Amino acid sequence: MDPGGAVNGGEEPCRNSERTERIRNMDARSKQLFEAAREHIPGGVNSPVRAFGAVGRTPRFIESAKGDRIVDVDGNEMIDYVCSWGPGILGHAHPRVIKKVQEACEAGLTYGAPTQREVELAALIAELIPSMEVSRLVSSGTEAVMSAIRTARGYTKRDRIIKFKGCYHGHSDGLLVKAGSAALTTSVPDSAGVPADYSKNTLVASYNDRSSVEAIFRAEPDGIAAVIVEPVAANMGVVLPEPGFLEFLREITLQYGALLIFDEVITGFRLALGGAQEYYGVVPDLTTLGKIVGGGMPIGAYGGRREIMKMVSPDGPVYQAGTLSGNPIATAAGLETLRILKEDASVYARLDKKAEQIASAVRKAAGESVCVNHVGSLLSIFFAPGRVRSYEEAASSDTARYADYFGYLLDRGIYVAPSQFEAMFLSDAHTPEDVEYTCRVMQEYFSEKKGARG
Ligand code: KE4
């Protein structure tokens, strides 16, 4: 059944404005909740992008989710391509994961003490991502990245790090920065509340621009502790590494004695069972994980070679701790998720095929008016002509057109990221019928728009 059909009781979705109008009115309960939420929660949401600020619609308050569908509080059933921003690679509420979580809950929610499942999860991470010989579990991607950077600084005894404009690594102070006027040697806070002092040790290069990285290393040959990169940038929309870029980062960090950190919070276990480092064949010194490693529950992880990770307390002098690190419910969800992915490695070919189907449908319908970037089960449709290989090209996208596209899909039961600068995620639960329906609606949209432009 077309998800749009659920909105009006299951019959074939009609395309006329009367139904669209009815759907628009069918966010009445979300509107009420959003109003109430803003009383006690900043912006009414617990993470900014959820407020739909970039797309000018009322955020949908979700009541339940199963497989590739989410249902909001007004009863609208939608095909979900946000997948909770990545964790949902198996689809929502996978029965085996739910069963393990329910069993774990019966044994208590948290102990603040080591458990067997933490040992099993660390061993499985090391098996699937061999560069993560030793890893530490934390409770979010932000915490994983913050801790990995501290470890890199402790190991190299250097202070400066290099990040890339448009790459997002969570909200720790030192990473909320943007290039300063003298970009090579300064950066400035990119958020209120971050003291300038906190940003001075983070230098900003340009993704896919080797010369910007070389220039910083030439300016600070002995000062860089680490380069941190999203091996596939997915927080400016999906921007793929140009051929050789990741290999270049691997070489230049070795040349200057800096560590290479792959932030695989999104790509880990998504691009391949071994993440982007398996997919591209480039091995970093440290890796950060989140999202899928927790199977939908709060887990982050950071890890690397034993000689680096032995710096971490209580083995070494780099301090890091967490009340709910390795939480027994979260490790139950994470372990089962990874085990399911490991059992059936053909899942990645299935995911890639679905994403390619959508990418091809949009390229065919929209032609040169958009740029579709796709790798594995990640894709982005940039409302920008030509190719998008850099932050500047991504930033040139027409966000008003994206908002229009977003609303058209939402009104037809398709839930994509409420921002041009996020990714579209596929899961193993996306059915051929739902992917077909999605392609059809996207093709209708672009054909109508072409017609409108004449
Ligand atoms: P969390 O602290 O949100 O678990 O992870 C931070 C993080 C680190 N590294 C990468 C590459 C990430 O993409 C993220 C978080 N991703 C965003 C979505 N692009 C989370 C969604 C949100 O902020 O609400």
CSV table of C-alpha atoms and ligand atoms in Angstrom, one decimal:
chain,number,residue,atom,x,y,z
A,1,MET,CA,0.0,0.0,0.0
A,2,ASP,CA,1.3,3.4,-0.9
A,3,PRO,CA,2.2,5.1,2.4
A,4,GLY,CA,0.4,8.1,1.2
A,5,GLY,CA,-2.7,5.9,1.2
A,6,ALA,CA,-2.5,5.4,4.9
A,7,VAL,CA,-3.1,9.1,5.3
A,8,ASN,CA,-6.5,8.8,3.7
A,9,GLY,CA,-7.6,5.5,5.0
A,10,GLY,CA,-5.6,3.3,2.6
A,11,GLU,CA,-7.1,3.9,-0.8
A,12,GLU,CA,-4.8,4.8,-3.6
A,13,PRO,CA,-3.2,8.2,-2.9
A,14,CYS,CA,-4.9,10.8,-5.1
A,15,ARG,CA,-2.7,13.6,-6.4
A,16,ASN,CA,-5.1,16.4,-6.2
A,17,SER,CA,-4.7,19.5,-4.2
A,18,GLU,CA,-7.7,18.6,-2.1
A,19,ARG,CA,-5.8,15.6,-0.6
A,20,THR,CA,-2.6,17.6,-0.2
A,21,GLU,CA,-4.6,20.2,1.6
A,22,ARG,CA,-6.1,17.5,3.9
A,23,ILE,CA,-2.6,16.2,4.6
A,24,ARG,CA,-1.4,19.6,5.4
A,25,ASN,CA,-4.2,19.9,7.9
A,26,MET,CA,-3.2,16.5,9.2
A,27,ASP,CA,-0.3,17.9,11.2
A,28,ALA,CA,-2.7,19.4,13.8
A,29,ARG,CA,-1.5,17.3,16.7
A,30,SER,CA,2.2,17.9,15.7
A,31,LYS,CA,1.4,21.6,15.7
A,32,GLN,CA,-0.1,21.4,19.2
A,33,LEU,CA,2.9,19.4,20.5
A,34,PHE,CA,5.4,21.7,18.8
A,35,GLU,CA,3.7,24.7,20.6
A,36,ALA,CA,3.8,22.9,23.9
A,37,ALA,CA,7.4,21.7,23.3
A,38,ARG,CA,8.7,25.2,22.9
A,39,GLU,CA,7.6,26.0,26.4
A,40,HIS,CA,10.2,23.9,28.0
A,41,ILE,CA,12.7,22.8,25.2
A,42,PRO,CA,14.9,25.1,23.2
A,43,GLY,CA,13.3,25.5,19.8
A,44,GLY,CA,10.9,22.7,20.9
A,45,VAL,CA,13.4,20.0,19.9
A,46,ASN,CA,16.3,18.1,21.4
A,47,SER,CA,18.4,18.5,18.4
A,48,PRO,CA,18.2,21.6,16.1
A,49,VAL,CA,17.7,19.9,12.7
A,50,ARG,CA,14.5,18.3,13.9
A,51,ALA,CA,12.8,21.7,14.1
A,52,PHE,CA,12.3,21.7,10.3
A,53,GLY,CA,13.6,25.3,10.3
A,54,ALA,CA,15.2,24.9,6.9
A,55,VAL,CA,12.1,23.6,5.2
A,56,GLY,CA,9.4,25.9,6.7
A,57,ARG,CA,7.0,23.1,7.9
A,58,THR,CA,5.8,21.9,11.3
A,59,PRO,CA,8.1,19.2,12.5
A,60,ARG,CA,6.3,15.8,12.6
A,61,PHE,CA,6.2,14.4,16.1
A,62,ILE,CA,6.7,10.7,15.7
A,63,GLU,CA,4.6,8.1,17.6
A,64,SER,CA,6.0,4.8,16.3
A,65,ALA,CA,8.1,3.2,13.6
A,66,LYS,CA,8.4,-0.3,12.1
A,67,GLY,CA,10.5,-1.4,9.1
A,68,ASP,CA,10.9,1.5,6.7
A,69,ARG,CA,7.8,3.3,8.0
A,70,ILE,CA,7.3,5.9,10.7
A,71,VAL,CA,3.9,7.1,11.9
A,72,ASP,CA,3.4,10.6,13.3
A,73,VAL,CA,1.0,11.7,16.0
A,74,ASP,CA,-1.6,12.6,13.4
A,75,GLY,CA,-1.6,9.1,12.0
A,76,ASN,CA,0.4,10.0,8.8
A,77,GLU,CA,2.4,6.9,7.8
A,78,MET,CA,5.6,7.9,5.9
A,79,ILE,CA,8.5,6.1,4.3
A,80,ASP,CA,11.5,7.0,6.4
A,81,TYR,CA,14.7,8.0,4.6
A,82,VAL,CA,16.2,9.7,7.7
A,83,CYS,CA,16.5,6.4,9.6
A,84,SER,CA,17.2,8.4,12.8
A,85,TRP,CA,20.2,10.0,10.9
A,86,GLY,CA,21.9,6.6,10.3
A,87,PRO,CA,21.4,4.0,13.0
A,88,GLY,CA,18.4,2.5,11.3
A,89,ILE,CA,20.3,0.4,8.7
A,90,LEU,CA,18.1,-2.6,9.4
A,91,GLY,CA,14.9,-0.6,9.5
A,92,HIS,CA,13.0,0.3,12.6
A,93,ALA,CA,12.2,-2.2,15.4
A,94,HIS,CA,14.0,-5.2,13.9
A,95,PRO,CA,12.4,-8.1,15.8
A,96,ARG,CA,15.7,-9.7,16.7
A,97,VAL,CA,17.1,-6.4,18.1
A,98,ILE,CA,13.9,-5.7,20.0
A,99,LYS,CA,14.0,-9.2,21.5
A,100,LYS,CA,17.6,-8.8,22.7
A,101,VAL,CA,16.7,-5.4,24.2
A,102,GLN,CA,13.7,-6.7,26.0
A,103,GLU,CA,15.7,-9.6,27.4
A,104,ALA,CA,18.4,-7.2,28.5
A,105,CYS,CA,15.9,-4.9,30.2
A,106,GLU,CA,14.6,-7.8,32.3
A,107,ALA,CA,18.2,-8.1,33.8
A,108,GLY,CA,18.3,-4.4,34.8
A,109,LEU,CA,19.1,-1.2,32.9
A,110,THR,CA,22.5,-0.2,34.1
A,111,TYR,CA,25.1,-1.3,36.5
A,112,GLY,CA,28.1,1.0,36.2
A,113,ALA,CA,30.3,-2.1,36.1
A,114,PRO,CA,31.8,-4.1,33.3
A,115,THR,CA,29.7,-6.7,31.6
A,116,GLN,CA,30.3,-9.6,29.2
A,117,ARG,CA,28.5,-7.9,26.3
A,118,GLU,CA,31.1,-5.0,26.4
A,119,VAL,CA,33.8,-7.6,25.9
A,120,GLU,CA,31.9,-9.2,23.1
A,121,LEU,CA,31.2,-5.8,21.4
A,122,ALA,CA,34.8,-4.6,21.6
A,123,ALA,CA,36.0,-8.0,20.1
A,124,LEU,CA,33.4,-7.7,17.3
A,125,ILE,CA,34.4,-4.2,16.5
A,126,ALA,CA,38.0,-5.3,16.3
A,127,GLU,CA,37.0,-8.2,14.0
A,128,LEU,CA,35.0,-6.0,11.6
A,129,ILE,CA,37.3,-3.0,11.7
A,130,PRO,CA,40.8,-4.4,12.3
A,131,SER,CA,42.4,-1.0,12.8
A,132,MET,CA,40.3,-0.7,16.0
A,133,GLU,CA,42.3,-3.3,17.8
A,134,VAL,CA,41.4,-1.6,21.1
A,135,SER,CA,38.3,0.6,21.6
A,136,ARG,CA,36.4,2.4,24.3
A,137,LEU,CA,32.6,2.7,24.3
A,138,VAL,CA,31.0,6.0,25.1
A,139,SER,CA,27.5,7.3,24.7
A,140,SER,CA,27.5,9.4,21.6
A,141,GLY,CA,29.4,10.3,18.5
A,142,THR,CA,30.3,13.6,20.0
A,143,GLU,CA,31.9,11.9,23.0
A,144,ALA,CA,33.7,9.5,20.7
A,145,VAL,CA,35.3,12.2,18.6
A,146,MET,CA,36.1,14.4,21.6
A,147,SER,CA,37.9,11.5,23.3
A,148,ALA,CA,39.7,10.4,20.1
A,149,ILE,CA,41.1,13.9,19.7
A,150,ARG,CA,42.3,14.0,23.3
A,151,THR,CA,43.9,10.6,22.8
A,152,ALA,CA,45.7,11.8,19.6
A,153,ARG,CA,47.0,14.9,21.5
A,154,GLY,CA,48.1,12.7,24.4
A,155,TYR,CA,49.9,10.3,22.1
A,156,THR,CA,51.6,12.8,19.9
A,157,LYS,CA,52.1,15.5,22.6
A,158,ARG,CA,51.0,18.0,20.0
A,159,ASP,CA,48.0,20.4,20.3
A,160,ARG,CA,46.8,21.4,16.8
A,161,ILE,CA,44.2,19.4,14.8
A,162,ILE,CA,43.0,19.8,11.2
A,163,LYS,CA,39.3,19.4,10.4
A,164,PHE,CA,37.5,20.2,7.1
A,165,LYS,CA,35.0,22.9,6.4
A,166,GLY,CA,31.6,21.4,6.2
A,167,CYS,CA,32.5,18.2,8.0
A,168,TYR,CA,30.6,17.8,11.3
A,169,HIS,CA,32.0,15.8,14.2
A,170,GLY,CA,29.6,16.5,17.0
A,171,HIS,CA,29.3,19.5,19.2
A,172,SER,CA,32.5,19.5,21.4
A,173,ASP,CA,33.8,23.0,21.7
A,174,GLY,CA,37.1,22.6,19.8
A,175,LEU,CA,35.2,21.4,16.7
A,176,LEU,CA,32.6,24.1,16.5
A,177,VAL,CA,35.0,26.3,14.6
A,178,LYS,CA,35.4,27.9,11.2
A,179,ALA,CA,38.4,29.2,9.3
A,180,GLY,CA,39.7,32.4,10.7
A,181,SER,CA,40.8,35.3,8.5
A,182,ALA,CA,44.4,33.9,8.3
A,183,ALA,CA,42.9,30.5,7.5
A,184,LEU,CA,46.2,28.7,7.6
A,185,THR,CA,47.0,29.5,11.2
A,186,THR,CA,43.7,30.6,12.8
A,187,SER,CA,40.2,29.5,13.3
A,188,VAL,CA,37.4,31.2,15.1
A,189,PRO,CA,34.4,29.8,17.1
A,190,ASP,CA,31.4,28.7,15.0
A,191,SER,CA,29.1,28.8,17.9
A,192,ALA,CA,28.3,31.3,20.7
A,193,GLY,CA,29.7,30.2,24.0
A,194,VAL,CA,32.9,28.8,22.6
A,195,PRO,CA,35.9,30.8,23.9
A,196,ALA,CA,38.3,31.9,21.1
A,197,ASP,CA,41.0,30.0,23.1
A,198,TYR,CA,39.2,26.7,22.5
A,199,SER,CA,39.2,27.2,18.7
A,200,LYS,CA,42.8,28.3,18.2
A,201,ASN,CA,44.1,24.7,18.1
A,202,THR,CA,41.7,23.6,15.4
A,203,LEU,CA,42.7,24.5,11.9
A,204,VAL,CA,40.3,24.3,9.0
A,205,ALA,CA,41.2,22.9,5.5
A,206,SER,CA,38.9,22.3,2.5
A,207,TYR,CA,37.5,18.9,1.8
A,208,ASN,CA,39.0,17.4,-1.4
A,209,ASP,CA,41.5,20.2,-1.6
A,210,ARG,CA,45.0,18.7,-1.1
A,211,SER,CA,46.8,22.1,-1.3
A,212,SER,CA,44.8,23.4,1.7
A,213,VAL,CA,46.1,20.5,3.8
A,214,GLU,CA,49.7,20.8,2.5
A,215,ALA,CA,49.8,24.5,3.3
A,216,ILE,CA,48.8,23.9,6.9
A,217,PHE,CA,51.3,21.2,7.4
A,218,ARG,CA,54.0,23.4,5.8
A,219,ALA,CA,53.1,26.2,8.3
A,220,GLU,CA,53.0,23.8,11.3
A,221,PRO,CA,55.3,20.8,10.4
A,222,ASP,CA,55.6,19.7,14.0
A,223,GLY,CA,52.4,21.0,15.5
A,224,ILE,CA,49.6,18.8,14.1
A,225,ALA,CA,48.4,16.0,16.4
A,226,ALA,CA,45.8,14.7,14.0
A,227,VAL,CA,43.7,15.2,10.9
A,228,ILE,CA,40.0,14.3,11.4
A,229,VAL,CA,37.9,13.7,8.4
A,230,GLU,CA,34.5,12.2,7.5
A,231,PRO,CA,35.8,9.7,4.9
A,232,VAL,CA,32.6,10.4,3.0
A,233,ALA,CA,31.4,13.8,4.0
A,234,ALA,CA,27.7,13.5,4.9
A,235,ASN,CA,27.0,16.7,6.9
A,236,MET,CA,27.2,19.1,4.0
A,237,GLY,CA,25.0,16.7,2.1
A,238,VAL,CA,26.9,13.7,0.7
A,239,VAL,CA,30.2,14.7,-0.8
A,240,LEU,CA,32.4,11.9,-1.9
A,241,PRO,CA,36.2,11.9,-1.5
A,242,GLU,CA,37.9,12.6,-4.8
A,243,PRO,CA,40.0,9.7,-6.1
A,244,GLY,CA,43.2,9.6,-4.1
A,245,PHE,CA,42.2,12.2,-1.5
A,246,LEU,CA,42.0,9.7,1.4
A,247,GLU,CA,45.2,8.1,0.4
A,248,PHE,CA,46.8,11.6,0.3
A,249,LEU,CA,45.6,12.2,3.9
A,250,ARG,CA,47.1,8.9,4.9
A,251,GLU,CA,50.4,9.8,3.4
A,252,ILE,CA,50.8,13.3,4.6
A,253,THR,CA,49.9,12.5,8.1
A,254,LEU,CA,52.5,9.7,8.1
A,255,GLN,CA,55.0,12.2,6.6
A,256,TYR,CA,54.5,14.7,9.4
A,257,GLY,CA,54.0,12.4,12.3
A,258,ALA,CA,50.3,13.3,12.8
A,259,LEU,CA,47.5,10.8,13.3
A,260,LEU,CA,44.7,10.2,10.8
A,261,ILE,CA,41.3,10.0,12.5
A,262,PHE,CA,38.4,8.7,10.4
A,263,ASP,CA,35.1,9.9,11.8
A,264,GLU,CA,33.0,6.9,10.8
A,265,VAL,CA,30.0,7.8,12.9
A,266,ILE,CA,27.9,7.7,9.8
A,267,THR,CA,30.0,5.5,7.4
A,268,GLY,CA,30.9,2.9,10.0
A,269,PHE,CA,29.1,-0.4,9.2
A,270,ARG,CA,27.1,1.5,6.6
A,271,LEU,CA,29.4,1.7,3.6
A,272,ALA,CA,30.7,-1.8,4.3
A,273,LEU,CA,30.8,-4.1,7.2
A,274,GLY,CA,34.3,-2.6,7.8
A,275,GLY,CA,33.1,0.9,7.1
A,276,ALA,CA,34.6,3.4,4.8
A,277,GLN,CA,38.1,2.2,5.6
A,278,GLU,CA,37.2,-1.2,4.1
A,279,TYR,CA,35.3,0.4,1.2
A,280,TYR,CA,38.1,2.7,0.2
A,281,GLY,CA,41.0,0.6,1.5
A,282,VAL,CA,42.6,3.4,3.5
A,283,VAL,CA,43.4,2.6,7.2
A,284,PRO,CA,43.4,5.4,9.7
A,285,ASP,CA,45.2,5.5,13.1
A,286,LEU,CA,42.0,6.1,15.1
A,287,THR,CA,38.3,5.7,14.2
A,288,THR,CA,35.2,7.0,15.8
A,289,LEU,CA,31.9,5.3,15.6
A,290,GLY,CA,28.3,6.0,16.6
A,291,LYS,CA,24.8,5.4,15.3
A,292,ILE,CA,24.8,1.8,13.8
A,293,VAL,CA,27.2,0.5,16.5
A,294,GLY,CA,24.4,1.2,19.0
A,295,GLY,CA,21.6,-0.2,16.8
A,296,GLY,CA,19.5,2.8,17.7
A,297,MET,CA,20.5,3.0,21.3
A,298,PRO,CA,23.1,5.6,22.6
A,299,ILE,CA,26.5,4.2,21.9
A,300,GLY,CA,29.7,5.9,20.5
A,301,ALA,CA,33.1,4.3,20.3
A,302,TYR,CA,36.6,5.3,19.5
A,303,GLY,CA,39.6,3.1,18.9
A,304,GLY,CA,42.8,2.2,17.1
A,305,ARG,CA,46.1,0.5,17.5
A,306,ARG,CA,47.0,-0.8,21.0
A,307,GLU,CA,50.0,1.4,21.2
A,308,ILE,CA,47.8,4.5,20.8
A,309,MET,CA,44.9,3.3,22.9
A,310,LYS,CA,47.1,2.3,25.8
A,311,MET,CA,47.2,6.1,26.4
A,312,VAL,CA,43.6,5.9,27.7
A,313,SER,CA,42.9,5.8,31.4
A,314,PRO,CA,43.2,3.6,33.4
A,315,ASP,CA,46.1,2.2,31.3
A,316,GLY,CA,47.5,5.6,30.5
A,317,PRO,CA,47.3,9.4,31.2
A,318,VAL,CA,44.5,10.4,28.9
A,319,TYR,CA,41.4,10.6,31.1
A,320,GLN,CA,37.9,9.7,29.8
A,321,ALA,CA,35.0,8.3,31.7
A,322,GLY,CA,31.2,7.8,31.4
A,323,THR,CA,28.4,6.7,33.7
A,324,LEU,CA,26.5,4.9,30.9
A,325,SER,CA,29.5,3.9,28.8
A,326,GLY,CA,28.9,0.3,27.6
A,327,ASN,CA,25.3,0.4,28.9
A,328,PRO,CA,23.9,-3.2,28.9
A,329,ILE,CA,20.8,-2.3,27.0
A,330,ALA,CA,22.7,-0.4,24.4
A,331,THR,CA,25.3,-3.1,23.9
A,332,ALA,CA,22.5,-5.6,23.5
A,333,ALA,CA,21.0,-3.6,20.6
A,334,GLY,CA,24.4,-2.8,19.1
A,335,LEU,CA,25.7,-6.4,19.3
A,336,GLU,CA,22.6,-7.9,17.7
A,337,THR,CA,22.6,-5.2,14.9
A,338,LEU,CA,26.2,-5.9,14.0
A,339,ARG,CA,25.6,-9.7,14.2
A,340,ILE,CA,22.7,-9.4,11.7
A,341,LEU,CA,24.8,-7.4,9.4
A,342,LYS,CA,27.7,-9.8,9.7
A,343,GLU,CA,25.5,-12.8,9.0
A,344,ASP,CA,24.4,-11.4,5.6
A,345,ALA,CA,27.1,-9.3,4.0
A,346,SER,CA,24.9,-9.2,0.8
A,347,VAL,CA,22.9,-6.6,2.6
A,348,TYR,CA,25.4,-4.0,1.3
A,349,ALA,CA,24.7,-4.9,-2.3
A,350,ARG,CA,21.0,-4.7,-1.7
A,351,LEU,CA,21.3,-1.3,0.0
A,352,ASP,CA,23.5,0.1,-2.8
A,353,LYS,CA,21.0,-1.2,-5.4
A,354,LYS,CA,18.1,0.6,-3.8
A,355,ALA,CA,20.1,3.9,-3.5
A,356,GLU,CA,21.2,3.6,-7.1
A,357,GLN,CA,17.6,3.1,-8.2
A,358,ILE,CA,16.6,6.3,-6.6
A,359,ALA,CA,19.7,8.2,-7.8
A,360,SER,CA,19.1,7.0,-11.4
A,361,ALA,CA,15.4,7.9,-11.3
A,362,VAL,CA,16.2,11.4,-10.1
A,363,ARG,CA,19.0,12.0,-12.5
A,364,LYS,CA,16.7,10.9,-15.4
A,365,ALA,CA,13.8,13.1,-14.3
A,366,ALA,CA,15.8,16.2,-13.1
A,367,GLY,CA,18.7,16.2,-15.6
A,368,GLU,CA,21.3,18.9,-15.0
A,369,SER,CA,19.1,20.9,-12.6
A,370,VAL,CA,20.3,18.8,-9.6
A,371,CYS,CA,23.4,16.9,-8.6
A,372,VAL,CA,22.9,13.5,-7.1
A,373,ASN,CA,25.8,12.2,-5.1
A,374,HIS,CA,25.5,8.5,-4.1
A,375,VAL,CA,27.7,6.0,-2.4
A,376,GLY,CA,26.5,2.8,-0.9
A,377,SER,CA,23.3,3.5,1.0
A,378,LEU,CA,24.0,7.2,1.3
A,379,LEU,CA,22.8,9.8,-1.2
A,380,SER,CA,22.0,13.5,-1.5
A,381,ILE,CA,20.1,15.4,-4.1
A,382,PHE,CA,21.8,18.9,-4.4
A,383,PHE,CA,19.6,21.6,-5.9
A,384,ALA,CA,22.8,22.9,-7.6
A,385,PRO,CA,23.8,22.5,-11.2
A,386,GLY,CA,26.9,20.5,-12.2
A,387,ARG,CA,29.0,18.5,-9.7
A,388,VAL,CA,29.2,18.9,-6.0
A,389,ARG,CA,32.7,18.0,-4.8
A,390,SER,CA,33.4,20.7,-2.2
A,391,TYR,CA,31.8,22.6,0.7
A,392,GLU,CA,31.5,25.7,-1.5
A,393,GLU,CA,29.7,23.8,-4.3
A,394,ALA,CA,27.4,22.2,-1.7
A,395,ALA,CA,26.7,25.6,-0.1
A,396,SER,CA,25.7,27.0,-3.4
A,397,SER,CA,22.6,24.8,-3.5
A,398,ASP,CA,19.2,26.4,-3.8
A,399,THR,CA,17.8,25.7,-0.3
A,400,ALA,CA,14.4,27.2,-1.2
A,401,ARG,CA,14.0,24.6,-4.0
A,402,TYR,CA,15.1,21.9,-1.6
A,403,ALA,CA,12.4,23.0,0.9
A,404,ASP,CA,9.8,22.9,-1.9
A,405,TYR,CA,10.9,19.3,-2.8
A,406,PHE,CA,10.9,18.3,0.9
A,407,GLY,CA,7.2,19.5,1.3
A,408,TYR,CA,6.1,17.8,-1.9
A,409,LEU,CA,7.5,14.5,-0.7
A,410,LEU,CA,6.2,14.9,2.9
A,411,ASP,CA,2.7,15.6,1.6
A,412,ARG,CA,2.9,12.3,-0.2
A,413,GLY,CA,4.2,10.2,2.7
A,414,ILE,CA,7.9,10.4,2.0
A,415,TYR,CA,10.1,11.6,4.9
A,416,VAL,CA,13.5,12.8,3.9
A,417,ALA,CA,16.0,15.0,5.8
A,418,PRO,CA,14.6,18.4,6.5
A,419,SER,CA,17.8,20.0,5.3
A,420,GLN,CA,19.7,20.2,2.0
A,421,PHE,CA,22.9,19.5,4.0
A,422,GLU,CA,22.0,16.1,5.4
A,423,ALA,CA,22.0,12.6,3.8
A,424,MET,CA,19.3,10.4,2.6
A,425,PHE,CA,19.7,6.9,4.3
A,426,LEU,CA,18.5,3.6,2.9
A,427,SER,CA,17.8,0.6,5.2
A,428,ASP,CA,17.5,-3.1,4.5
A,429,ALA,CA,13.8,-2.7,5.4
A,430,HIS,CA,13.0,-0.4,2.4
A,431,THR,CA,10.7,-2.5,0.3
A,432,PRO,CA,10.9,-2.6,-3.5
A,433,GLU,CA,7.3,-1.2,-3.6
A,434,ASP,CA,8.3,1.7,-1.3
A,435,VAL,CA,11.4,2.5,-3.3
A,436,GLU,CA,9.4,2.3,-6.5
A,437,TYR,CA,6.8,4.7,-5.1
A,438,THR,CA,9.5,7.0,-3.9
A,439,CYS,CA,11.1,7.1,-7.4
A,440,ARG,CA,7.6,7.7,-9.0
A,441,VAL,CA,6.9,10.7,-6.7
A,442,MET,CA,10.4,12.1,-7.2
A,443,GLN,CA,10.0,11.8,-11.0
A,444,GLU,CA,6.6,13.5,-10.8
A,445,TYR,CA,8.0,16.3,-8.8
A,446,PHE,CA,10.9,17.0,-11.2
A,447,SER,CA,8.6,16.6,-14.3
A,448,GLU,CA,6.1,19.1,-12.8
A,449,LYS,CA,8.9,21.5,-12.0
A,450,LYS,CA,10.3,21.2,-15.5
A,451,GLY,CA,6.8,21.8,-16.8
A,452,ALA,CA,6.5,24.8,-14.5
A,453,ARG,CA,9.8,26.2,-15.8
A,454,GLY,CA,8.6,25.6,-19.3
B,1,KE4,P1,26.2,12.4,18.0
B,1,KE4,O1,26.8,13.1,19.1
B,1,KE4,O2,25.0,13.1,17.4
B,1,KE4,O3,25.8,10.9,18.3
B,1,KE4,O4,27.3,12.2,16.8
B,1,KE4,C1,27.9,13.4,16.4
B,1,KE4,C2,28.4,13.1,15.0
B,1,KE4,C3,29.8,12.9,14.8
B,1,KE4,N1,30.3,12.6,13.6
B,1,KE4,C4,29.5,12.6,12.5
B,1,KE4,C5,30.1,12.3,11.1
B,1,KE4,C6,28.1,12.9,12.6
B,1,KE4,O5,27.3,12.9,11.5
B,1,KE4,C7,27.6,13.1,13.9
B,1,KE4,C8,26.1,13.5,14.0
B,1,KE4,N2,25.3,13.5,12.9
B,1,KE4,C9,24.1,14.3,12.9
B,1,KE4,C10,23.4,14.2,11.5
B,1,KE4,N3,24.2,14.6,10.5
B,1,KE4,C11,23.2,13.9,14.0
B,1,KE4,C12,21.8,14.4,13.9
B,1,KE4,C13,21.6,15.6,14.8
B,1,KE4,O6,22.5,16.3,15.1
B,1,KE4,O7,20.4,15.8,15.2
